[in-house]
mmCIF file of C-alpha atoms in Angstrom:
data_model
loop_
_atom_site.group_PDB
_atom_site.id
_atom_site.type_symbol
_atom_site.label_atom_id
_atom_site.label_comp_id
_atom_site.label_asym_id
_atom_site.label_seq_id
_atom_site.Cartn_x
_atom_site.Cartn_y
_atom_site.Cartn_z
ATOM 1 C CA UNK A 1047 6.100 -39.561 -100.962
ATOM 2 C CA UNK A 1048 5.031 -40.611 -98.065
ATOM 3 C CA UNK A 1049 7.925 -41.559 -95.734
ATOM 4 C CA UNK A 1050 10.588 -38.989 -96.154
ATOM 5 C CA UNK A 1051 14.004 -38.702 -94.520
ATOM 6 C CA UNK A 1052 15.906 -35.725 -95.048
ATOM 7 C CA UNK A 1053 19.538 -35.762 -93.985
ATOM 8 C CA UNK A 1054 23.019 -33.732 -94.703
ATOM 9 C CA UNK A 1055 25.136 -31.398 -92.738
ATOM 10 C CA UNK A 1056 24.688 -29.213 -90.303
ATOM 11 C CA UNK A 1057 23.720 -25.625 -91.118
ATOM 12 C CA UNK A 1058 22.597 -27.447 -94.400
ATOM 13 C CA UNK A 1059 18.409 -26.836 -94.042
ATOM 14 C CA UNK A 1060 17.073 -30.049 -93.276
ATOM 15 C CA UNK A 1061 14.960 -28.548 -90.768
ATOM 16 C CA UNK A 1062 13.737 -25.594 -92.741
ATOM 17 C CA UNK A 1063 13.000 -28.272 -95.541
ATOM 18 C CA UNK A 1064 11.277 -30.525 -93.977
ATOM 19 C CA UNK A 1065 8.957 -27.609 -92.568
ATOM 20 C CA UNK A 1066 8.618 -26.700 -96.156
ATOM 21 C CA UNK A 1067 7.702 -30.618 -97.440
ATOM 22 C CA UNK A 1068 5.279 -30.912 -94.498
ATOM 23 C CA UNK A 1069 3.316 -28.032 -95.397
ATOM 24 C CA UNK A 1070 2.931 -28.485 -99.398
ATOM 25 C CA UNK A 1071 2.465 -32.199 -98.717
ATOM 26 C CA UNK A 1072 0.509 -32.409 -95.941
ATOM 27 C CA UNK A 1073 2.659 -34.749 -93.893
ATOM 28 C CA UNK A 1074 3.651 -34.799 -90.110
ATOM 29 C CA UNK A 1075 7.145 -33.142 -89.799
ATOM 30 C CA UNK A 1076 9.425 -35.007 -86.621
ATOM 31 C CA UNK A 1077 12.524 -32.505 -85.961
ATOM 32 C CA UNK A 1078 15.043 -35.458 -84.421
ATOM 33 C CA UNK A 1079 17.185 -32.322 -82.673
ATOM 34 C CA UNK A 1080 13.942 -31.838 -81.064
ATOM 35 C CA UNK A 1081 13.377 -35.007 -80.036
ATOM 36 C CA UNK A 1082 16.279 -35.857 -78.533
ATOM 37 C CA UNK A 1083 17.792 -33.588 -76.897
ATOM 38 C CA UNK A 1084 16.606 -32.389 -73.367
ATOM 39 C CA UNK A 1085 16.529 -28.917 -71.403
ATOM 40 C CA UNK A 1086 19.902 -27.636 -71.142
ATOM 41 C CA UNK A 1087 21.423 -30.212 -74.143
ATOM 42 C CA UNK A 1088 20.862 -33.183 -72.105
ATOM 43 C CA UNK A 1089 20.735 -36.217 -74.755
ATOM 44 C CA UNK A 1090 17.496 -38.686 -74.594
ATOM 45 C CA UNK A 1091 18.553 -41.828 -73.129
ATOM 46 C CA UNK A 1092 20.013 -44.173 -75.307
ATOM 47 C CA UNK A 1093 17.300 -46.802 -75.047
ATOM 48 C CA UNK A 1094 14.342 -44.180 -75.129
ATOM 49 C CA UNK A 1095 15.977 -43.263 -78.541
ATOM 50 C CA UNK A 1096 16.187 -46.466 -79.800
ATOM 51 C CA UNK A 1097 12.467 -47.270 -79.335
ATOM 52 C CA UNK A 1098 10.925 -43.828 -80.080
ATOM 53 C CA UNK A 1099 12.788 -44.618 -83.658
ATOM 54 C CA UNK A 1100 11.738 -47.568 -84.173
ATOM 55 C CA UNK A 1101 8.066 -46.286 -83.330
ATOM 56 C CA UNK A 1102 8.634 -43.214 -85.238
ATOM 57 C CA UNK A 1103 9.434 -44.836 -88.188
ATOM 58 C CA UNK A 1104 6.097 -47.414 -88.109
ATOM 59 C CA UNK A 1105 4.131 -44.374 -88.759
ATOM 60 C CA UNK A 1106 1.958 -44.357 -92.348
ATOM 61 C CA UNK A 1107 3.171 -40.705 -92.865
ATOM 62 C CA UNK A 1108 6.060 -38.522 -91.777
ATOM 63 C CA UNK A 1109 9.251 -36.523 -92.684
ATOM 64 C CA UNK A 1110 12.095 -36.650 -90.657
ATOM 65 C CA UNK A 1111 14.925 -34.518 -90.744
ATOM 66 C CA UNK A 1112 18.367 -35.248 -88.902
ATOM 67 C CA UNK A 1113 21.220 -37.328 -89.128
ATOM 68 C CA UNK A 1114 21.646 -39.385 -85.823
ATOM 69 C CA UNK A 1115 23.963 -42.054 -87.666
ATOM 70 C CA UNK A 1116 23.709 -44.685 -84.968
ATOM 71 C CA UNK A 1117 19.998 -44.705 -85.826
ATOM 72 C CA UNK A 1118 19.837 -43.585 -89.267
ATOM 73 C CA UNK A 1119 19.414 -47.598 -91.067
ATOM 74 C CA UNK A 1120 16.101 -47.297 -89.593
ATOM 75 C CA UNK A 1121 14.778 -44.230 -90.958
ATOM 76 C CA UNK A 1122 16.597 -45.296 -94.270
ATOM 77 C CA UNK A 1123 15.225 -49.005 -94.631
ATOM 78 C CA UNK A 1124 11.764 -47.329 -93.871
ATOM 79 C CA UNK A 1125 11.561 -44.521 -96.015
ATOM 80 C CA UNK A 1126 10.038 -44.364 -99.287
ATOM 81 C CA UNK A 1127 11.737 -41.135 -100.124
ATOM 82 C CA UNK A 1128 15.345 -40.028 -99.084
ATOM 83 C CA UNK A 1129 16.848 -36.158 -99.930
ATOM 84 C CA UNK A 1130 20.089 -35.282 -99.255
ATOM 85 C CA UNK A 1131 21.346 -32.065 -99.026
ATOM 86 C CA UNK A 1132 25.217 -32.444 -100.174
ATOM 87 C CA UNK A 1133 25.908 -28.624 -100.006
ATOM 88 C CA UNK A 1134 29.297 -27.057 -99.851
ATOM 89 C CA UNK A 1135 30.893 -27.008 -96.248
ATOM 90 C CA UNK A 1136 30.882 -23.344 -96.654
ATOM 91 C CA UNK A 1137 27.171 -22.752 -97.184
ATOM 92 C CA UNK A 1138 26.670 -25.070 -94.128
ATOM 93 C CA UNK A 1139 28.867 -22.962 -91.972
ATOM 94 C CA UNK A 1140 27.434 -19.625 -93.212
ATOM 95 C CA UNK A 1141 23.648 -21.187 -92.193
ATOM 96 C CA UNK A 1142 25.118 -22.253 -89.000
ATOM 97 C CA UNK A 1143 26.067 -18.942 -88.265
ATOM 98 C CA UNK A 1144 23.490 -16.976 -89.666
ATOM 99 C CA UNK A 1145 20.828 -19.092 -87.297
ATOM 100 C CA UNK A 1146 23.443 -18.909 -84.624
ATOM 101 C CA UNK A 1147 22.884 -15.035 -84.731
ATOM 102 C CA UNK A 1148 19.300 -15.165 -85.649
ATOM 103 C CA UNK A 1149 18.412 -16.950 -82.846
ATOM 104 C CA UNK A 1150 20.577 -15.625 -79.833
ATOM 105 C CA UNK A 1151 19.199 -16.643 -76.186
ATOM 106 C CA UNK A 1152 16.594 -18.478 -78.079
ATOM 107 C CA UNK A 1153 15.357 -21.913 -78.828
ATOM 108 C CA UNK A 1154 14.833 -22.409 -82.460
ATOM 109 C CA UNK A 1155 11.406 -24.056 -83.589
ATOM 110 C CA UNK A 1156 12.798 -27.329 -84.354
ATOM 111 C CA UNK A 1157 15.240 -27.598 -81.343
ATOM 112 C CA UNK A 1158 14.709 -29.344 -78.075
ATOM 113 C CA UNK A 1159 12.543 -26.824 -74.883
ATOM 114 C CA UNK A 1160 15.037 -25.667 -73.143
ATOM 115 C CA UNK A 1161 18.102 -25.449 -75.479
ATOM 116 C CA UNK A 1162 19.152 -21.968 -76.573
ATOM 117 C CA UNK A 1163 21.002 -21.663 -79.648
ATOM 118 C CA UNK A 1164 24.645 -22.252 -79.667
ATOM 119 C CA UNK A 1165 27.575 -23.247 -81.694
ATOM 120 C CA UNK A 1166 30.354 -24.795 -79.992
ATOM 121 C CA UNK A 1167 33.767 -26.034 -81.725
ATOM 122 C CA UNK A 1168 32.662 -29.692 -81.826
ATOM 123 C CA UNK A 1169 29.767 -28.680 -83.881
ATOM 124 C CA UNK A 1170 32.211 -26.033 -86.254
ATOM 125 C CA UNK A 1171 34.819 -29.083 -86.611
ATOM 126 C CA UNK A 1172 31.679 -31.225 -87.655
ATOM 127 C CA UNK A 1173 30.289 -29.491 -90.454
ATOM 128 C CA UNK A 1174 34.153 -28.538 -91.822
ATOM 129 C CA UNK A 1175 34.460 -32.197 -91.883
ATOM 130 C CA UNK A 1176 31.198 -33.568 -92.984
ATOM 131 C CA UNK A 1177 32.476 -33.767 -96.269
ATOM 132 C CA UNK A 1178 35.214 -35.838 -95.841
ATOM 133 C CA UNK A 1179 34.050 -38.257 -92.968
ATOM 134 C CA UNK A 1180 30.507 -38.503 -92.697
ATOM 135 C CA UNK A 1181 29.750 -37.967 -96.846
ATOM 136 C CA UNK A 1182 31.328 -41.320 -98.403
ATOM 137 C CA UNK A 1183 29.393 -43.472 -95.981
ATOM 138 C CA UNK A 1184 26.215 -41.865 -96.750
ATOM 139 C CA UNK A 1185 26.988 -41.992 -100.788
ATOM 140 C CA UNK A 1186 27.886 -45.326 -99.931
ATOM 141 C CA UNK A 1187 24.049 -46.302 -98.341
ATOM 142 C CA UNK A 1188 22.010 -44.345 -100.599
ATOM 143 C CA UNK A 1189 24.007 -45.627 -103.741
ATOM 144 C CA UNK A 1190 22.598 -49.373 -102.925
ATOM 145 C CA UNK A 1191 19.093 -47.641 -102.183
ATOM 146 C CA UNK A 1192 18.457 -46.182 -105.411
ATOM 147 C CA UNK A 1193 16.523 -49.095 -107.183
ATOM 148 C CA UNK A 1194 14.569 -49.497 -104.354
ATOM 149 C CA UNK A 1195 13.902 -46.045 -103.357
ATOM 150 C CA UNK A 1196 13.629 -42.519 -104.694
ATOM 151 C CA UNK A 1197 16.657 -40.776 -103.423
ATOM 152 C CA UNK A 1198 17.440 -37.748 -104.611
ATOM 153 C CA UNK A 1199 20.580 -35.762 -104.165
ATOM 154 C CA UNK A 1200 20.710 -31.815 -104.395
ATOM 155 C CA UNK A 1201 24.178 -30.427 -104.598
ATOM 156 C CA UNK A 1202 22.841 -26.474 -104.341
ATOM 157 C CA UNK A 1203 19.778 -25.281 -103.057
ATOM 158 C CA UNK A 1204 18.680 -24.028 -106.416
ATOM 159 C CA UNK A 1205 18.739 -27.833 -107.405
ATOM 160 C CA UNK A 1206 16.064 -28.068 -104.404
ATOM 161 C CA UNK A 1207 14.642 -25.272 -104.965
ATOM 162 C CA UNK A 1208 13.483 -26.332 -108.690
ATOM 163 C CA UNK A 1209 12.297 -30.107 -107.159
ATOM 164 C CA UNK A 1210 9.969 -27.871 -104.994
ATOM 165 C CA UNK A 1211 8.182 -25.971 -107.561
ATOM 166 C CA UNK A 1212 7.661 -29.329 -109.383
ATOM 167 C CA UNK A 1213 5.671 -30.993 -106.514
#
């Protein structure tokens, strides 16, 4: 485990994970919320994201948690180990709010300088329909990674939480 991609919903943990991986693995942890989005939820420029991608992912080490579909083949194709948490929408939506709260007029850890902690009804509507429009495709990828690849699916985080006390 040496090139890990973490993806799944939001409000789902991937950043909180990855933190988690980095530390009992010893491997640089890249936060893609933090990377691209700018002061006051300005997005990166579509060609700076491309590239800083396609650097990120030449890299001998790293986790990297996000989704970013448009970029997401990359981190995929390069990774040597993919986790996906497949929670409930309802455990996604309870995070969400629960670090909406925790973090009020703040910038989380893993979020971009300059962008305070929000939830806005595009975001909501996203995780409510993660499931159902953003899950099949990603079954669909990982399905025809799994000889190649150790992907490993956790439908609860007590699935993930028993994974972590293995490694």
């Amino acid at each position: 485990m040496k090139r890990i991609a973490i993806i799944g919903s939001g409000g789902s943990g991937k950043s909180t994970l990855a933190k988690e991986l980095g530390q009992i693995l010893n491997l640089p942890v890249y936060h893609l919320d933090a990377l691209y989005w700018r002061a006051g939820w300005v997005p990166a420029p579509e060609h700076e994201w491309d590239l800083l991608m396609q650097e990120l992912v030449l890299k001998e080490e790293w986790i990297i948690d996000g989704n970013y579909g448009g970029t997401m083949d990359i981190r995929l194709r390069e990774a040597d180990t993919i986790i996906f948490l497949d929670y409930p929408t309802c455990l996604s939506l309870f995070r969400a709010l629960k670090r909406r709260i925790q973090y009020q007029g703040k910038t989380r850890p893993d979020m971009g300088e300059g962008c305070q902690e929000k939830i806005d009804y595009q975001f909501i509507k996203w995780i409510v329909n993660y499931r159902r429009d953003k899950r099949p495709g990603i079954l669909k990828k990982l399905n025809k990674l799994t000889d190649k690849k150790e992907v490993y699916i956790f439908q609860s985080p007590r699935q993930l939480k028993n994974f972590l006390k293995q490694l």
